[in-house]
Short mmCIF file of C-alpha atoms in Angstrom, two decimals:
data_model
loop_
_atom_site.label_atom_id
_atom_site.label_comp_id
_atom_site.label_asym_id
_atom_site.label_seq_id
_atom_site.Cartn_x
_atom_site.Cartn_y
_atom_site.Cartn_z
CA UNK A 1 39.09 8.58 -25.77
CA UNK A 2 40.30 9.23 -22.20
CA UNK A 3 37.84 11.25 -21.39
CA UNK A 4 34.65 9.83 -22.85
CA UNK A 5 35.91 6.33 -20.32
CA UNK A 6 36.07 8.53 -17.69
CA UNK A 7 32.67 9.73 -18.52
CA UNK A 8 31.26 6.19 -18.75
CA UNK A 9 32.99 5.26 -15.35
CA UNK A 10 31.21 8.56 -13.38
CA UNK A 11 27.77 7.57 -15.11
CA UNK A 12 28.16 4.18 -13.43
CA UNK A 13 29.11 5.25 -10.47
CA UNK A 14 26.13 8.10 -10.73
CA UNK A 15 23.32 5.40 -11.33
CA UNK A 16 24.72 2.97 -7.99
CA UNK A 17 24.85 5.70 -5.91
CA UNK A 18 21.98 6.42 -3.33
CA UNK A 19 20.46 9.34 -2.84
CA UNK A 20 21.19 9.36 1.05
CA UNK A 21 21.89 6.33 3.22
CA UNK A 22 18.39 6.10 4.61
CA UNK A 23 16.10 3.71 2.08
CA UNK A 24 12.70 4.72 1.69
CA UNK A 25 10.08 2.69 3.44
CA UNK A 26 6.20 3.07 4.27
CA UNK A 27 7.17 5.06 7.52
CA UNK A 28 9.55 7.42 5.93
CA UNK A 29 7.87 8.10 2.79
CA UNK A 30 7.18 12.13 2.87
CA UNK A 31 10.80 12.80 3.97
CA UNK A 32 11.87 10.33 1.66
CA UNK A 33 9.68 11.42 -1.62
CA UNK A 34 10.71 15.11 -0.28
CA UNK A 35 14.29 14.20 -1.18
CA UNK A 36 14.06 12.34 -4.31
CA UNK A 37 11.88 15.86 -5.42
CA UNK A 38 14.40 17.94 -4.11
CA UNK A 39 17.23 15.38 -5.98
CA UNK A 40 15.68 15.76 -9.67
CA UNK A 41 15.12 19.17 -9.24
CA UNK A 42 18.92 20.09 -8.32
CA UNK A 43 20.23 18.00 -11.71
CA UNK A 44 17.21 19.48 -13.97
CA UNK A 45 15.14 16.48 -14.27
CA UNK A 46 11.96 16.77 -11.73
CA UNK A 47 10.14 16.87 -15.46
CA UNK A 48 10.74 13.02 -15.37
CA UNK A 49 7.80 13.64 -12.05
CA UNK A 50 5.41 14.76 -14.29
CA UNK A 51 5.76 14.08 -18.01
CA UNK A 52 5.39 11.06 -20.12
CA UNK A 53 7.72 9.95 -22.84
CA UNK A 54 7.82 12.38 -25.50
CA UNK A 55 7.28 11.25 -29.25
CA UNK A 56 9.65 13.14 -30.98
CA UNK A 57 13.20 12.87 -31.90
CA UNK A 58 14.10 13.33 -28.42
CA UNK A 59 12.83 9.96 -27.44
CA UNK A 60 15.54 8.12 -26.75
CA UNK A 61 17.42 10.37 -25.00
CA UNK A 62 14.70 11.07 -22.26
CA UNK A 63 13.99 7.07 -21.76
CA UNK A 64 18.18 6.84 -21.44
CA UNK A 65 18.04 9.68 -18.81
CA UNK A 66 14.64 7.90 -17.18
CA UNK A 67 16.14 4.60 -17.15
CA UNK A 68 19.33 5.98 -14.98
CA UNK A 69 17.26 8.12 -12.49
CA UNK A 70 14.91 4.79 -12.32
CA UNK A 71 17.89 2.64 -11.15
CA UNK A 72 19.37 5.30 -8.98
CA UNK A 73 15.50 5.98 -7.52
CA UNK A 74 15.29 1.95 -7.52
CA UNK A 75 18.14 1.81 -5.55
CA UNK A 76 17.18 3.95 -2.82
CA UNK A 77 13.84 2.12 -1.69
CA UNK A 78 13.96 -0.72 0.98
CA UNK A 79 13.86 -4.13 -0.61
CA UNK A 80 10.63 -5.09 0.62
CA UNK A 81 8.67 -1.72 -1.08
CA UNK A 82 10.88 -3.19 -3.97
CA UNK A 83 8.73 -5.74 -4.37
CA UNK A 84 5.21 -3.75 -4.55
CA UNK A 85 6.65 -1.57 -7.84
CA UNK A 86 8.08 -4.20 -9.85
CA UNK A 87 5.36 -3.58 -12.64
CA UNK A 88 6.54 0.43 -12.67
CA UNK A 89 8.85 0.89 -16.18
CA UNK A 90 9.35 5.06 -15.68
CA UNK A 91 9.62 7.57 -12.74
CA UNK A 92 6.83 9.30 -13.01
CA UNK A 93 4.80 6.02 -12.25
CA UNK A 94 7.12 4.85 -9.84
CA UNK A 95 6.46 8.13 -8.00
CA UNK A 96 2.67 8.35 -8.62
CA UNK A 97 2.58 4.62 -7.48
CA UNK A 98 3.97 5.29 -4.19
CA UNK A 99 2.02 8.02 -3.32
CA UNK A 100 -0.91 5.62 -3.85
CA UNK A 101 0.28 3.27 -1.56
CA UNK A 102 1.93 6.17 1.22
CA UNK A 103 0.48 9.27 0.82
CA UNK A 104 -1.09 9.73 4.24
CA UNK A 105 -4.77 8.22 3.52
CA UNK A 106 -5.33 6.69 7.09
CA UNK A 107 -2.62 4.38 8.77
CA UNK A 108 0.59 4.30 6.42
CA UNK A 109 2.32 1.64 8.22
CA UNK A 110 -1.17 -0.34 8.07
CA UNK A 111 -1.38 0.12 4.65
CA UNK A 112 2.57 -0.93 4.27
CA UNK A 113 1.69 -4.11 5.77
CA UNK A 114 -1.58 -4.87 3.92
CA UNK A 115 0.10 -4.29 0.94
CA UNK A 116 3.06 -6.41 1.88
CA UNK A 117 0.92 -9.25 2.46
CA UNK A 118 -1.06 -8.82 -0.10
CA UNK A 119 1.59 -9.47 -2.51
CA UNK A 120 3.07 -12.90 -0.93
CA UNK A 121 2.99 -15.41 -2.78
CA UNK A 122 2.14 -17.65 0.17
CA UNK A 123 -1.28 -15.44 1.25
CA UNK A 124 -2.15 -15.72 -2.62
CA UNK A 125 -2.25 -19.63 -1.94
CA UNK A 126 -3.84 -19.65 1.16
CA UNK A 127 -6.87 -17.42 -0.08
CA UNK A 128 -7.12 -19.57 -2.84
CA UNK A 129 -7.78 -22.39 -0.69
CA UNK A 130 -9.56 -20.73 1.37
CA UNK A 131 -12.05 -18.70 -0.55
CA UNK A 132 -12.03 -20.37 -4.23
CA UNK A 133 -13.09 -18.49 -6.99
CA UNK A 134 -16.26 -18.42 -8.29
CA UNK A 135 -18.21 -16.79 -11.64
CA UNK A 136 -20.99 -16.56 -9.18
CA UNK A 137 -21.60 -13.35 -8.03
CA UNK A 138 -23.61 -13.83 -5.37
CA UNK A 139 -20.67 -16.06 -3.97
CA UNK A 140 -18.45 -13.60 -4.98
CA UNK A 141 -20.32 -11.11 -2.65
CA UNK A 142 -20.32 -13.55 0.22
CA UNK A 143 -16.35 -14.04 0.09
CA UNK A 144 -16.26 -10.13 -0.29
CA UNK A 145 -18.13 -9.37 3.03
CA UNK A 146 -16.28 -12.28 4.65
CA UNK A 147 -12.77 -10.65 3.91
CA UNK A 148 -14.07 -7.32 4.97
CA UNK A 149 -15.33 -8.73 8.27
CA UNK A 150 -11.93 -10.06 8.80
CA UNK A 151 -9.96 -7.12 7.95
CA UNK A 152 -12.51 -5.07 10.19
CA UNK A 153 -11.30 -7.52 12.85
CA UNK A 154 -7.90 -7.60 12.58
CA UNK A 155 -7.40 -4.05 12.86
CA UNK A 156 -9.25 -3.45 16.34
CA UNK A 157 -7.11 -2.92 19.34
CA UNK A 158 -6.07 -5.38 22.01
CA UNK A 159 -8.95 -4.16 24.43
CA UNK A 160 -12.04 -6.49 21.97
CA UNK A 161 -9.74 -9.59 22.05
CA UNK A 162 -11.89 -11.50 24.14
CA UNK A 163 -14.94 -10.16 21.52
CA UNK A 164 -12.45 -11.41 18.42
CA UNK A 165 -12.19 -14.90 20.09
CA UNK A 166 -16.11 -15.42 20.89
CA UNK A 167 -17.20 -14.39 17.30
CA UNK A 168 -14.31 -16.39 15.13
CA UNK A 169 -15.08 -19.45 17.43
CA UNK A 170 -18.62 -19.58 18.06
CA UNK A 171 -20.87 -17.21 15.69
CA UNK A 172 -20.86 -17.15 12.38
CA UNK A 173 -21.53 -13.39 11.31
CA UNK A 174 -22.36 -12.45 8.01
CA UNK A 175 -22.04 -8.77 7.64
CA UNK A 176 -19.91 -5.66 8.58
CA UNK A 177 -23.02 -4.62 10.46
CA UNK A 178 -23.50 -7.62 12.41
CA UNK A 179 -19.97 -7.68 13.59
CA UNK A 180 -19.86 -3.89 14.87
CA UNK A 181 -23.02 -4.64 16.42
CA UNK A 182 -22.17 -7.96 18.19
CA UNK A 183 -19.08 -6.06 19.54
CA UNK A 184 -20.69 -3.25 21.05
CA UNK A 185 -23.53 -5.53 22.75
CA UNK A 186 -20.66 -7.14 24.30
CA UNK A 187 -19.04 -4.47 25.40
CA UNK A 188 -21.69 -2.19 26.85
CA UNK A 189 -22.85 -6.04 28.68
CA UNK A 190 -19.01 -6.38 30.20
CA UNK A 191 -17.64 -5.45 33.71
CA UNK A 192 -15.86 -2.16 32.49
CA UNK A 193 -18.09 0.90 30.82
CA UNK A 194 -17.04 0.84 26.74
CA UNK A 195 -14.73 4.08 26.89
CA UNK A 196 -15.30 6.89 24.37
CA UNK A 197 -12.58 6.16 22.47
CA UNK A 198 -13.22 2.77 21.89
CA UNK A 199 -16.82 3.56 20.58
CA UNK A 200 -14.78 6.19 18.33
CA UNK A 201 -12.63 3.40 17.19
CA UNK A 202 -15.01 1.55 16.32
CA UNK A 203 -17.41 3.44 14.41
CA UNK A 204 -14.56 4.97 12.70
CA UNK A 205 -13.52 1.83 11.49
CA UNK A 206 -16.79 0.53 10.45
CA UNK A 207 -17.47 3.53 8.10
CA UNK A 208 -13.77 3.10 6.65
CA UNK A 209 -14.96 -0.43 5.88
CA UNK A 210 -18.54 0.68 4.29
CA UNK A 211 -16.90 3.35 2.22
CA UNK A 212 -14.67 0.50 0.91
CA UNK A 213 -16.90 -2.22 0.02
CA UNK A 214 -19.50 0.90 -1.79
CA UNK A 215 -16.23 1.80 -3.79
CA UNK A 216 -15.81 -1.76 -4.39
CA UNK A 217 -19.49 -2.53 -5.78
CA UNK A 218 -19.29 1.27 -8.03
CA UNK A 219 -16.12 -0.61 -9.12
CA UNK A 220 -16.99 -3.51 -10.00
#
């Protein structure tokens, strides 16, 4: 009797216990997700990484020993990632979910902060206001290339402020294309030469955006 307490005191202790002192975040996700690997592995269960519940007899026990390497998982991720994987129920799509949202596809701390805002329950308010939903898809179209415009905007660098202000306050834009062009006029017409980098920037931004509203449309 002794001995199976003891045993239900250690599990305890095993599930509340993190797997190092360092939580995992957008920024340290592959030396994070490294460890957590390397953690399942060393106790026998980095099958929990790749299969789904079985449907035998065995059941049970695998979702008891899934629940306790959830928690233990759970309890090593930063509160605010916490919030983007509440709708995970096993480890294998807890892991699979954040290497969606961190697994090196462009900017990962851009994509941390998308994704945090995204999930606010504040933004979803404002947006609502802001762009109200239609069964319309031509409006639904128009909203679309309006929020790509502004994402397109909001990730350039500090040197097309001045560019940002004129078109938010005095043009009304309505495509991707008209932006990047309207940019680049402006720039090749100001004091300073555009710099390579910036026309880099720029044209590498625009194609991320086309890519993403032609996956969008295919989508949809």
């Amino acid at each position: 009797m002794a001995n199976n307490k003891s045993l239900v005191i250690a599990d305890a202790i095993h599930v509340l216990s993190r797997i190092t002192k360092h939580k995992l975040t957008g920024h340290n996700y592959f030396e994070s997700c490294k460890k957590i690997r390397i953690y399942l592995q060393s106790i026998s269960k980095d099958n929990h990484l790749t299969n789904d519940p079985p449907l035998d007899y065995t059941c049970w026990e695998w979702l008891r020993d899934d629940a306790r390497l959830f928690l233990q998982i759970q309890n090593y991720i930063n509160i605010e990632v916490i919030y983007l994987i509440n709708h995970c129920d096993y480890v294998k799509e807890l892991m699979d979910y954040l290497e969606f949202l961190y697994s090196g596809k462009g900017n990962i701390s851009r994509i941390f902060e998308i994704c945090k805002g995204f999930y606010r329950a504040e933004i979803y308010k404002e947006l609502n206001v802001l762009l109200l939903f239609s069964l319309d898809i031509k409006i639904q179209q128009v909203q679309w290339e309006q929020m790509t415009v502004m994402s397109f905007l909001a990730g350039l660098n500090s040197q097309f402020d001045v560019a940002k202000s004129q078109i938010l306050s005095s043009i009304e834009l309505s495509s991707l294309h008209e932006v990047f062009t309207w940019i680049i006029h402006m720039d090749i017409n100001s004091f300073a030469p555009p710099s390579t980098h910036n026309s880099n920037s720029l044209v590498s931004r625009t194609h991320e955006f086309n890519f993403e509203k032609l996956s969008h449309k295919h989508h949809n």
